[in-house]
């Protein structure tokens, strides 16, 4: 771990703190993943979320049926068309998540120092004395003194809507617990988390497989968020499963690290996964609170150096019910950006929160401010040093493009790519200006029909910091002649001008393939 902070080397001028924030076409370089649900599924609200800066929509299958989520997704498609803002789709699996089932949906009041029984008998009604759960093996997994948390959507440790239990004794299949804090559980489904206990359930459950093979295939999901990833093997198994499902062989797998086991095997998981989600809600239960920041900094550093997107969760919990975040939360969002996070994931805040659009807008503004003081120079040197020599051909081109763009104060980097890899490598060096990734579709056939690739690659860059995709016209072949490149470049420049990131007399750095060679060139725009 490097101790260098990624802040500006020179002191930040106090006067600049009082300057009003400038708005731009891209709310921030850091991306925002929004979870869509009861409070954020209408076309109107989703349109507001897209305009405020959401670029990935997350569908959480630990609640709601596929029909419900399909309705939400159809509204998302409509909102994308009307706002002309691209949005990727992420399916979040349930995995080995333990749940308390409250069939009646009535609120359950639990009093501190009382007792409550966790039972696998789901025929029983949930009450202040008995909580039925969806797992037979809890009594075998826990022992006297173990800690269990129960709450809606996740326990944060500070609310009266979640409860902290301590195992008193095990009676057959039932687990008798002492209640440590008074709380009222509201809703029909609560998450149960046994701290530092291995739960013998598959990471990709049969229910998950069914949802992926139907809803996932039908909607060509861009990302699979693999809940409770514990080993690299979990990612390999999920990838093998996706590879047999038509277009889903292109779906990227983001490993969700949410317990000690995933943390222990972090390095191997990072090698296998396409990206990482640091699920700080559950991790904050498995880890002592004073260790969470250390994991965040170490994990983000590793993701950055590997050039894989890192997503941080649970940043503005209080905005679920309030219009403003707490000071600590605002600072936390900024620190996630300074630590190197690619995206911020909003869960309950947009799913059932009262202010989904305002939350996205607020988080975007904080990210933009943090990006202004992100020490790119230090980060660049650190990344180059980590990559070492000799660099691969692509890595060398990517780092050169970023260095050139910074030296000539380019307003934007334009990268022509068909797989998206070159653009992701440029973004890995965290340039201070946006990277327009012009994805050139490839024509392919399965002997029965022709189709274009490119849509997946374009949408998947919507989770990478600083990367903004556009799809080129498929009539332009990827193998470049100067004429086709010029016409695609004109489209990209026009897009940049329309979105306000390019003005006349600006310098622009272009990264492209010409024949077998990769070329970085600098152009200065005329009027």
XYZ file of C-alpha atoms in Angstrom, residues 8 34 46 55 95 97 107 136 176 199 214 217 233 278 281 286 312 317 332 346 368 389 423 438 488 504 523:
27
model
C -3.146 17.872 -5.353
C -28.659 3.319 -9.565
C -35.899 7.080 -14.555
C -25.263 5.416 -16.408
C -26.647 -15.809 -4.065
C -28.387 -14.641 0.979
C -44.226 -4.638 11.498
C -32.237 -25.194 7.029
C -32.399 -19.002 20.177
C -22.985 -20.531 4.843
C -34.727 -16.276 -18.854
C -30.958 -13.728 -21.858
C -13.937 -20.581 -8.684
C -17.017 -3.476 -2.638
C -22.923 -2.988 3.894
C -17.973 -8.966 8.942
C -18.168 1.318 -3.995
C -27.634 5.932 3.354
C -16.991 9.557 2.183
C -26.700 3.518 -4.877
C -16.984 16.184 -9.782
C 8.975 -2.471 -18.426
C -10.333 2.772 -24.450
C -15.868 5.439 -30.477
C -15.937 8.764 -38.121
C -13.055 25.659 -31.520
C -5.024 17.845 -33.796
